[in-house]
Short mmCIF file of C-alpha atoms and ligand atoms in Angstrom, two decimals:
data_model
loop_
_atom_site.label_atom_id
_atom_site.label_comp_id
_atom_site.label_asym_id
_atom_site.label_seq_id
_atom_site.Cartn_x
_atom_site.Cartn_y
_atom_site.Cartn_z
CA LYS A 959 74.87 194.05 109.62
CA PRO A 960 71.25 194.91 108.74
CA VAL A 961 69.61 192.55 106.28
CA LEU A 962 68.68 193.43 102.60
CA PHE A 963 66.50 191.31 100.33
CA SER A 964 65.60 191.88 96.66
CA GLY A 965 64.73 189.85 93.60
CA MET A 966 63.91 189.84 90.04
CA GLN A 967 62.01 187.59 87.75
CA PRO A 968 63.87 185.59 85.07
CA SER A 969 61.27 186.49 82.64
CA ASN A 970 63.47 187.46 79.77
CA ASP A 971 67.01 186.38 78.51
CA SER A 972 68.03 189.95 79.26
CA LEU A 973 67.41 192.43 81.87
CA HIS A 974 66.35 195.84 80.69
CA LEU A 975 67.47 199.41 81.55
CA GLY A 976 64.69 199.83 84.14
CA ASN A 977 65.79 196.75 86.11
CA VAL A 978 69.37 198.01 86.07
CA VAL A 979 68.68 201.57 87.10
CA GLY A 980 65.72 200.85 89.37
CA ALA A 981 67.22 198.03 91.12
CA LEU A 982 70.71 196.39 90.17
CA GLN A 983 72.68 199.63 90.53
CA GLN A 984 71.29 200.10 94.09
CA TRP A 985 71.95 196.43 94.86
CA VAL A 986 75.63 196.81 93.95
CA ALA A 987 76.04 200.00 95.93
CA LEU A 988 74.37 198.50 99.06
CA GLN A 989 76.06 195.07 99.12
CA GLU A 990 78.87 196.23 101.33
CA GLU A 991 76.81 197.76 104.05
CA TYR A 992 74.20 195.04 104.31
CA ASP A 993 73.90 191.34 104.71
CA ALA A 994 72.32 191.11 101.21
CA TYR A 995 70.23 188.45 99.62
CA TYR A 996 69.70 188.70 95.92
CA CYS A 997 67.26 186.24 94.64
CA VAL A 998 66.31 185.03 91.07
CA VAL A 999 62.64 184.53 91.74
CA ASP A 1000 61.83 181.67 89.32
CA LEU A 1001 58.75 180.55 91.15
CA HIS A 1002 57.21 183.97 90.49
CA ALA A 1003 58.24 183.58 86.82
CA LEU A 1004 55.89 180.53 86.53
CA THR A 1005 52.94 183.03 86.72
CA SER A 1006 53.69 183.94 83.21
CA SER A 1007 53.69 180.27 81.96
CA PRO A 1008 57.08 180.17 80.35
CA ASN A 1009 58.45 177.46 78.19
CA PRO A 1010 60.39 175.15 80.54
CA ASP A 1011 63.73 175.27 78.71
CA GLU A 1012 63.52 178.93 78.38
CA LEU A 1013 62.87 179.34 82.01
CA ARG A 1014 65.99 177.28 82.82
CA ALA A 1015 68.10 179.39 80.51
CA ARG A 1016 66.72 182.72 81.63
CA THR A 1017 67.34 181.69 85.35
CA ARG A 1018 70.95 181.08 84.57
CA SER A 1019 71.21 184.28 82.57
CA THR A 1020 69.64 186.47 85.13
CA ALA A 1021 71.94 185.12 87.78
CA ALA A 1022 75.01 185.71 85.48
CA GLN A 1023 73.79 189.28 84.89
CA TYR A 1024 73.64 189.96 88.52
CA ILE A 1025 77.31 188.88 88.92
CA ALA A 1026 78.33 190.66 85.74
CA ALA A 1027 76.88 193.92 87.03
CA GLY A 1028 78.91 193.70 90.19
CA ILE A 1029 77.10 191.49 92.74
CA ASP A 1030 79.81 189.48 94.40
CA PRO A 1031 78.62 185.91 95.12
CA SER A 1032 81.18 185.61 97.91
CA LYS A 1033 79.81 188.55 99.77
CA SER A 1034 76.11 188.64 98.96
CA THR A 1035 73.93 185.48 98.99
CA LEU A 1036 72.96 185.20 95.30
CA TYR A 1037 70.60 182.30 94.79
CA VAL A 1038 67.67 180.90 93.02
CA GLN A 1039 64.24 181.02 94.83
CA SER A 1040 63.21 177.40 94.09
CA HIS A 1041 66.43 176.13 95.56
CA VAL A 1042 65.02 177.25 98.98
CA PRO A 1043 61.75 175.32 99.70
CA ALA A 1044 60.90 177.60 102.64
CA HIS A 1045 59.75 180.34 100.19
CA ALA A 1046 56.79 178.27 99.04
CA GLN A 1047 56.18 176.84 102.41
CA LEU A 1048 55.93 180.13 104.28
CA SER A 1049 53.91 181.48 101.37
CA TRP A 1050 51.34 178.88 102.18
CA VAL A 1051 51.11 179.97 105.82
CA LEU A 1052 50.82 183.71 104.74
CA ASN A 1053 48.01 182.88 102.31
CA ASN A 1054 45.84 182.14 105.25
CA ILE A 1055 46.24 185.55 106.92
CA THR A 1056 45.74 187.35 103.46
CA GLY A 1057 42.34 188.66 102.75
CA PHE A 1058 40.81 187.81 99.26
CA GLY A 1059 39.81 191.43 98.89
CA GLU A 1060 43.17 192.59 100.02
CA ALA A 1061 44.98 190.53 97.35
CA GLY A 1062 42.41 191.56 94.86
CA ARG A 1063 43.24 195.24 95.35
CA MET A 1064 46.81 194.86 94.13
CA THR A 1065 46.95 197.03 91.05
CA GLN A 1066 49.52 194.74 89.20
CA PHE A 1067 47.14 191.86 89.53
CA LYS A 1068 44.19 194.05 88.51
CA ASP A 1069 46.07 195.26 85.35
CA LYS A 1070 47.44 191.83 84.37
CA SER A 1071 44.15 189.90 84.98
CA ALA A 1072 42.27 192.60 83.00
CA ARG A 1073 44.71 192.13 80.14
CA PHE A 1074 44.55 188.26 80.22
CA GLY A 1075 40.87 187.90 80.99
CA ALA A 1076 39.32 185.78 83.71
CA ASP A 1077 39.93 182.31 82.01
CA SER A 1078 43.61 182.92 81.52
CA THR A 1079 44.29 184.43 84.88
CA THR A 1080 45.75 181.90 87.36
CA VAL A 1081 45.46 181.57 91.05
CA GLY A 1082 49.38 181.91 90.96
CA LEU A 1083 49.10 185.38 89.67
CA PHE A 1084 46.57 186.15 92.42
CA THR A 1085 48.80 184.97 95.30
CA TYR A 1086 51.98 186.32 93.68
CA PRO A 1087 52.51 189.17 96.20
CA VAL A 1088 52.07 186.71 99.09
CA LEU A 1089 55.07 184.72 97.87
CA MET A 1090 56.96 187.95 97.54
CA ALA A 1091 56.11 188.69 101.30
CA ALA A 1092 57.45 185.13 102.10
CA ASP A 1093 60.68 185.85 100.20
CA ILE A 1094 61.21 188.97 102.22
CA LEU A 1095 60.13 187.82 105.65
CA LEU A 1096 62.21 184.71 105.70
CA TYR A 1097 65.37 186.59 105.99
CA GLN A 1098 64.29 188.99 108.89
CA THR A 1099 64.86 191.70 106.20
CA ASP A 1100 65.32 195.25 107.23
CA VAL A 1101 65.36 196.95 103.81
CA VAL A 1102 64.18 196.10 100.31
CA PRO A 1103 65.43 198.23 97.38
CA VAL A 1104 62.96 198.16 94.49
CA GLY A 1105 61.50 200.36 91.81
CA GLU A 1106 58.23 202.32 92.22
CA ASP A 1107 56.12 199.61 90.65
CA GLN A 1108 56.79 197.30 93.79
CA ARG A 1109 55.66 199.83 96.37
CA GLN A 1110 52.16 198.41 96.95
CA HIS A 1111 53.52 194.84 97.26
CA LEU A 1112 55.90 196.07 99.89
CA GLU A 1113 52.96 197.63 101.79
CA LEU A 1114 51.20 194.31 101.70
CA THR A 1115 54.30 192.56 103.05
CA ARG A 1116 54.50 194.98 105.86
CA ASP A 1117 50.84 194.56 106.66
CA LEU A 1118 51.21 190.69 106.75
CA ALA A 1119 54.27 190.96 108.91
CA GLY A 1120 52.48 193.11 111.39
CA ARG A 1121 49.37 190.96 111.35
CA PHE A 1122 51.24 187.74 111.95
CA ASN A 1123 53.31 189.31 114.69
CA SER A 1124 50.28 190.62 116.50
CA ARG A 1125 48.22 187.32 116.09
CA PHE A 1126 50.96 184.80 116.90
CA GLY A 1127 53.73 186.76 118.74
CA ASP A 1128 56.79 188.57 117.35
CA THR A 1129 58.20 186.50 114.51
CA PHE A 1130 59.08 188.74 111.54
CA VAL A 1131 60.99 192.05 111.15
CA VAL A 1132 58.73 194.52 109.51
CA PRO A 1133 60.82 195.60 106.34
CA GLU A 1134 61.30 199.08 104.87
CA PRO A 1135 61.16 199.71 101.23
CA VAL A 1136 64.05 201.74 99.69
CA ILE A 1137 62.80 203.43 96.48
CA LEU A 1138 64.92 206.21 95.12
CA LYS A 1139 62.82 209.11 93.75
CA GLU A 1140 65.03 209.94 90.79
CA THR A 1141 65.52 206.46 89.46
CA ALA A 1142 62.47 204.60 90.67
CA LYS A 1143 60.78 204.60 87.44
CA ILE A 1144 62.43 204.54 84.00
CA TYR A 1145 59.97 205.03 81.10
CA ASP A 1146 59.57 203.46 77.68
CA LEU A 1147 61.59 205.38 75.10
CA GLN A 1148 58.74 205.44 72.75
CA HIS A 1149 55.96 205.95 75.27
CA PRO A 1150 57.52 208.13 78.14
CA ASP A 1151 54.31 208.08 79.95
CA ALA A 1152 54.47 204.25 80.52
CA LYS A 1153 57.25 202.39 82.54
CA MET A 1154 59.81 200.54 80.67
CA SER A 1155 58.70 196.95 80.71
CA LYS A 1156 59.40 193.51 79.20
CA SER A 1157 55.72 193.18 78.55
CA ALA A 1158 55.24 196.23 76.43
CA ASP A 1159 53.58 195.72 73.11
CA SER A 1160 56.66 196.84 71.23
CA GLU A 1161 60.30 196.48 71.97
CA ALA A 1162 61.22 199.86 70.28
CA GLY A 1163 61.30 201.69 73.53
CA LEU A 1164 63.00 198.90 75.46
CA ILE A 1165 66.77 198.89 76.14
CA LYS A 1166 68.12 195.45 76.98
CA VAL A 1167 71.47 194.80 78.65
CA LEU A 1168 72.31 191.84 76.35
CA ASP A 1169 71.24 193.43 73.08
CA ASP A 1170 73.81 194.50 70.43
CA PRO A 1171 75.11 197.99 71.27
CA LYS A 1172 74.14 199.10 67.75
CA VAL A 1173 70.57 198.04 68.35
CA ASN A 1174 70.37 199.95 71.62
CA ALA A 1175 72.04 203.02 69.90
CA LYS A 1176 69.38 203.08 67.23
CA LYS A 1177 66.50 202.76 69.73
CA ILE A 1178 68.02 205.71 71.86
CA MET A 1179 68.48 207.79 68.67
CA ARG A 1180 64.89 207.32 67.83
CA ALA A 1181 63.50 208.06 71.38
CA VAL A 1182 60.49 210.25 71.51
CA THR A 1183 61.28 213.85 72.52
CA ASP A 1184 59.16 216.90 71.75
CA ASP A 1185 59.33 219.96 69.49
CA ASP A 1186 60.18 222.52 72.11
CA ALA A 1187 63.99 221.85 71.46
CA SER A 1188 65.27 222.87 74.84
CA ILE A 1189 67.14 220.48 77.11
CA ARG A 1190 65.79 220.70 80.69
CA PHE A 1191 64.27 218.48 83.25
CA ASP A 1192 60.41 218.72 83.42
CA ARG A 1193 58.62 215.46 83.94
CA GLU A 1194 55.17 216.93 83.13
CA ALA A 1195 55.92 219.00 80.06
CA LYS A 1196 58.91 217.09 78.74
CA PRO A 1197 58.62 213.40 79.65
CA GLY A 1198 60.85 212.12 76.84
CA VAL A 1199 63.74 214.48 77.41
CA SER A 1200 63.42 214.07 81.25
CA ASN A 1201 63.57 210.35 80.95
CA LEU A 1202 66.73 210.54 78.75
CA LEU A 1203 68.29 212.80 81.34
CA THR A 1204 67.50 210.52 84.18
CA ILE A 1205 68.98 207.52 82.24
CA PHE A 1206 72.08 209.64 81.29
CA SER A 1207 72.66 210.68 84.86
CA ALA A 1208 72.19 207.15 86.18
CA MET A 1209 74.55 205.61 83.58
CA SER A 1210 77.31 208.24 83.92
CA GLY A 1211 77.11 208.95 87.64
CA ARG A 1212 76.81 212.68 86.83
CA SER A 1213 74.03 214.89 88.20
CA ILE A 1214 71.21 215.95 85.95
CA ASP A 1215 72.11 219.62 86.42
CA ALA A 1216 75.62 219.00 85.22
CA ILE A 1217 74.40 217.34 82.13
CA VAL A 1218 71.78 219.96 81.41
CA ASP A 1219 74.57 222.68 81.79
CA GLU A 1220 76.89 220.77 79.38
CA TYR A 1221 74.06 220.45 76.79
CA ALA A 1222 72.64 223.96 77.08
CA GLY A 1223 71.84 225.39 73.61
CA ARG A 1224 72.56 222.10 71.87
CA GLY A 1225 70.13 219.78 70.03
CA TYR A 1226 68.42 216.52 71.01
CA GLY A 1227 70.68 214.67 68.65
CA ASP A 1228 73.75 215.58 70.64
CA LEU A 1229 72.07 214.67 73.94
CA LYS A 1230 71.01 211.31 72.56
CA LYS A 1231 74.56 210.55 71.42
CA GLY A 1232 75.75 211.23 74.93
CA VAL A 1233 73.02 208.86 76.25
CA VAL A 1234 74.16 206.21 73.80
CA GLU A 1235 77.81 206.49 74.88
CA ALA A 1236 76.87 206.49 78.60
CA VAL A 1237 74.64 203.38 78.25
CA ASN A 1238 76.92 201.45 76.08
CA SER A 1239 79.97 202.14 78.35
CA VAL A 1240 78.09 200.60 81.17
CA PHE A 1241 76.33 197.74 79.32
CA GLU A 1242 79.11 196.51 77.18
CA PRO A 1243 81.36 195.05 79.95
CA VAL A 1244 78.34 193.54 81.57
CA ARG A 1245 77.24 191.87 78.41
CA ALA A 1246 80.78 190.52 77.78
CA ARG A 1247 81.13 189.20 81.31
CA THR A 1248 77.63 187.59 81.16
CA LEU A 1249 78.54 185.76 78.04
CA GLU A 1250 81.67 184.46 79.64
CA LEU A 1251 79.79 183.32 82.77
CA LEU A 1252 77.25 181.48 80.61
CA ASP A 1253 79.96 179.73 78.73
CA ASP A 1254 80.66 177.81 82.05
CA PRO A 1255 77.17 176.77 83.32
CA ALA A 1256 78.68 174.11 85.60
CA GLU A 1257 80.63 176.82 87.64
CA LEU A 1258 77.70 179.08 87.62
CA ASP A 1259 75.47 176.23 89.00
CA ARG A 1260 78.12 175.52 91.70
CA LEU A 1261 78.04 179.05 92.84
CA LEU A 1262 74.30 179.09 93.01
CA ALA A 1263 74.33 175.80 94.98
CA VAL A 1264 76.76 177.19 97.62
CA ASN A 1265 74.69 180.45 98.02
CA ALA A 1266 71.46 178.37 98.26
CA ALA A 1267 72.86 176.49 101.05
CA LYS A 1268 73.50 179.65 102.94
CA ALA A 1269 69.97 181.01 102.20
CA ASN A 1270 68.43 177.77 103.28
CA GLU A 1271 70.11 177.79 106.67
CA GLN A 1272 68.71 181.27 107.52
CA ALA A 1273 65.21 180.53 105.86
CA GLU A 1274 64.78 177.24 107.75
CA LYS A 1275 65.16 179.05 111.02
CA THR A 1276 62.48 181.57 110.40
CA LEU A 1277 60.16 178.96 108.90
CA ALA A 1278 60.47 176.64 111.96
CA VAL A 1279 59.51 179.49 114.24
CA ALA A 1280 56.64 180.47 112.07
CA TYR A 1281 55.33 176.83 111.84
CA GLU A 1282 55.54 176.56 115.64
CA ARG A 1283 53.76 179.75 116.23
CA VAL A 1284 50.73 178.85 114.09
CA GLY A 1285 50.45 175.42 115.78
CA LEU A 1286 51.87 172.97 113.27
CA LEU A 1287 53.03 169.86 115.08
CA ARG A 1288 56.89 169.82 115.27
P1 TYM B 1780 60.62 192.58 88.27
O1 TYM B 1780 61.31 191.40 87.92
O2 TYM B 1780 59.48 192.94 87.47
O3 TYM B 1780 61.67 193.75 88.26
C1 TYM B 1780 62.88 193.69 89.00
C2 TYM B 1780 63.20 195.07 89.58
O4 TYM B 1780 63.23 196.00 88.64
C3 TYM B 1780 62.48 197.23 88.86
N1 TYM B 1780 61.99 197.80 87.64
C4 TYM B 1780 62.06 199.06 87.32
N2 TYM B 1780 62.55 200.10 88.02
C5 TYM B 1780 62.50 201.36 87.44
N3 TYM B 1780 62.05 201.53 86.09
C6 TYM B 1780 61.41 200.54 85.46
N4 TYM B 1780 60.82 200.75 84.30
C7 TYM B 1780 61.38 199.26 86.07
N5 TYM B 1780 60.92 198.00 85.66
C8 TYM B 1780 61.28 197.09 86.69
C9 TYM B 1780 61.38 196.61 89.80
O5 TYM B 1780 60.79 197.49 90.60
C10 TYM B 1780 62.16 195.58 90.61
O6 TYM B 1780 62.87 196.24 91.67
N6 TYM B 1780 57.90 191.09 92.16
C11 TYM B 1780 59.18 191.51 91.81
C12 TYM B 1780 60.21 190.50 92.09
C13 TYM B 1780 60.23 190.11 93.45
C14 TYM B 1780 60.90 190.72 94.63
C15 TYM B 1780 60.60 189.95 95.63
C16 TYM B 1780 61.40 191.93 94.65
C17 TYM B 1780 59.88 188.93 94.02
N7 TYM B 1780 60.06 188.83 95.29
C18 TYM B 1780 61.10 190.41 96.99
C19 TYM B 1780 61.75 192.40 95.91
C20 TYM B 1780 61.67 191.59 97.08
C21 TYM B 1780 59.23 191.75 90.26
O7 TYM B 1780 58.38 191.25 89.52
O8 TYM B 1780 60.16 192.53 89.84
#
C-alpha cells in the first residue's frame, strides 16, 4: 500500500470545523487505501508555549477525537509525535540543509512573528516547517492530505527531500500534497474572508467539535451572510453564503448543487437551520464518543503506546539511513 502521513496540533481541547472538513474527513476516507500515519504533533504545539497540564490534556483529547471521528487505531498508526524520538532527530539533520532565507519566506512564520513581535518569536516557530518535513519524510510518505494553509509547508518538504536526495543519494520519497479544492479552506462564520482558526480574535465564528450543540447552533444562526437574499454559490460576491454551502455539503455528503436546488427561493434562516442539523448530526456522536474515550485515559494511553511502537520501527529505519548518508559515525 502507498503511505499516507498527516497530523494536527493539540493546540485546543477541541478540534474545529475547519480541521474536520479540511483534514479529518479525508483521513477517514483514505485510511483503507493507504498505510496511514495520523500523528498528534505535540512537539509542534510547544511553539505556542502552552501550559504543561493543558498540553497533556489536549494531546489526549486530540487523539480521542481522531478515533471518535472514525480513525481506526488498529488499521492506521495513530500516535503522538514526541513518542517517536526520530522526528526531532531527523529535524536537526534537515535544519542543516534548510536556508535561513528559505525558512524566513514561510508565510505562516511571517504572519505569526509579525503578530508576536521579534522578542516573543522563538527559534522553534522559525524551524517549525522543518520539523514538519521530518514528520513526513521519516515514513517514506507518498501523500499528505491537508488544508490549503499547509501548501507552502508541503512545498518546502518536497524541496528538502529533493535536495537531500541529490546531495547524499536517494533516501526519501518526495511526497505529494492532497488538497481538495472544495473543502481546502473553511472560513470564519463572522469573517468569511479569513480562514476558520483557533487563533482568531473572537470565537463567534468558530465551530468546535466538543462544544454544546446549542452553542454551535447559535453561532451558525448568527453567521454573516449578505443582503442579496439569494442562495447560490459565489465565493467572490457571496463569501458567507458560499461558506455555509460548503459546510452543509461536507457535513451532509450532498452536492452543493443539490442543496442550492432544495433551498431555491427560501430565506437564509432556513438554510442556516439546515446547516445546524447537518453539523450537529455529525458532531454529536463524535462528541459523545470522545468523552467516553477520555473517561478511560489508561486505555487511550495503551493504544497510543502500541501505535508509537509501530511508528518507531519505521521511523528508526529511515533515520538510520539518513544518519549514515550524512556521515554520522554508526
Ligand atoms: P493544524 O493543526 O493547524 O491543522 C490541522 C489540519 O486542519 C487543516 N485546517 C483547515 N482546513 C480547512 N479550513 C480551515 N479553516 C482549516 N484550519 C485548519 C490544516 O490544513 C491541517 O491539515 N503544521 C500542521 C500540522 C502538521 C502536519 C505535519 C500536517 C505537523 N506536521 C505533517 C501534515 C503533515 C498544522 O499546524 O495543522
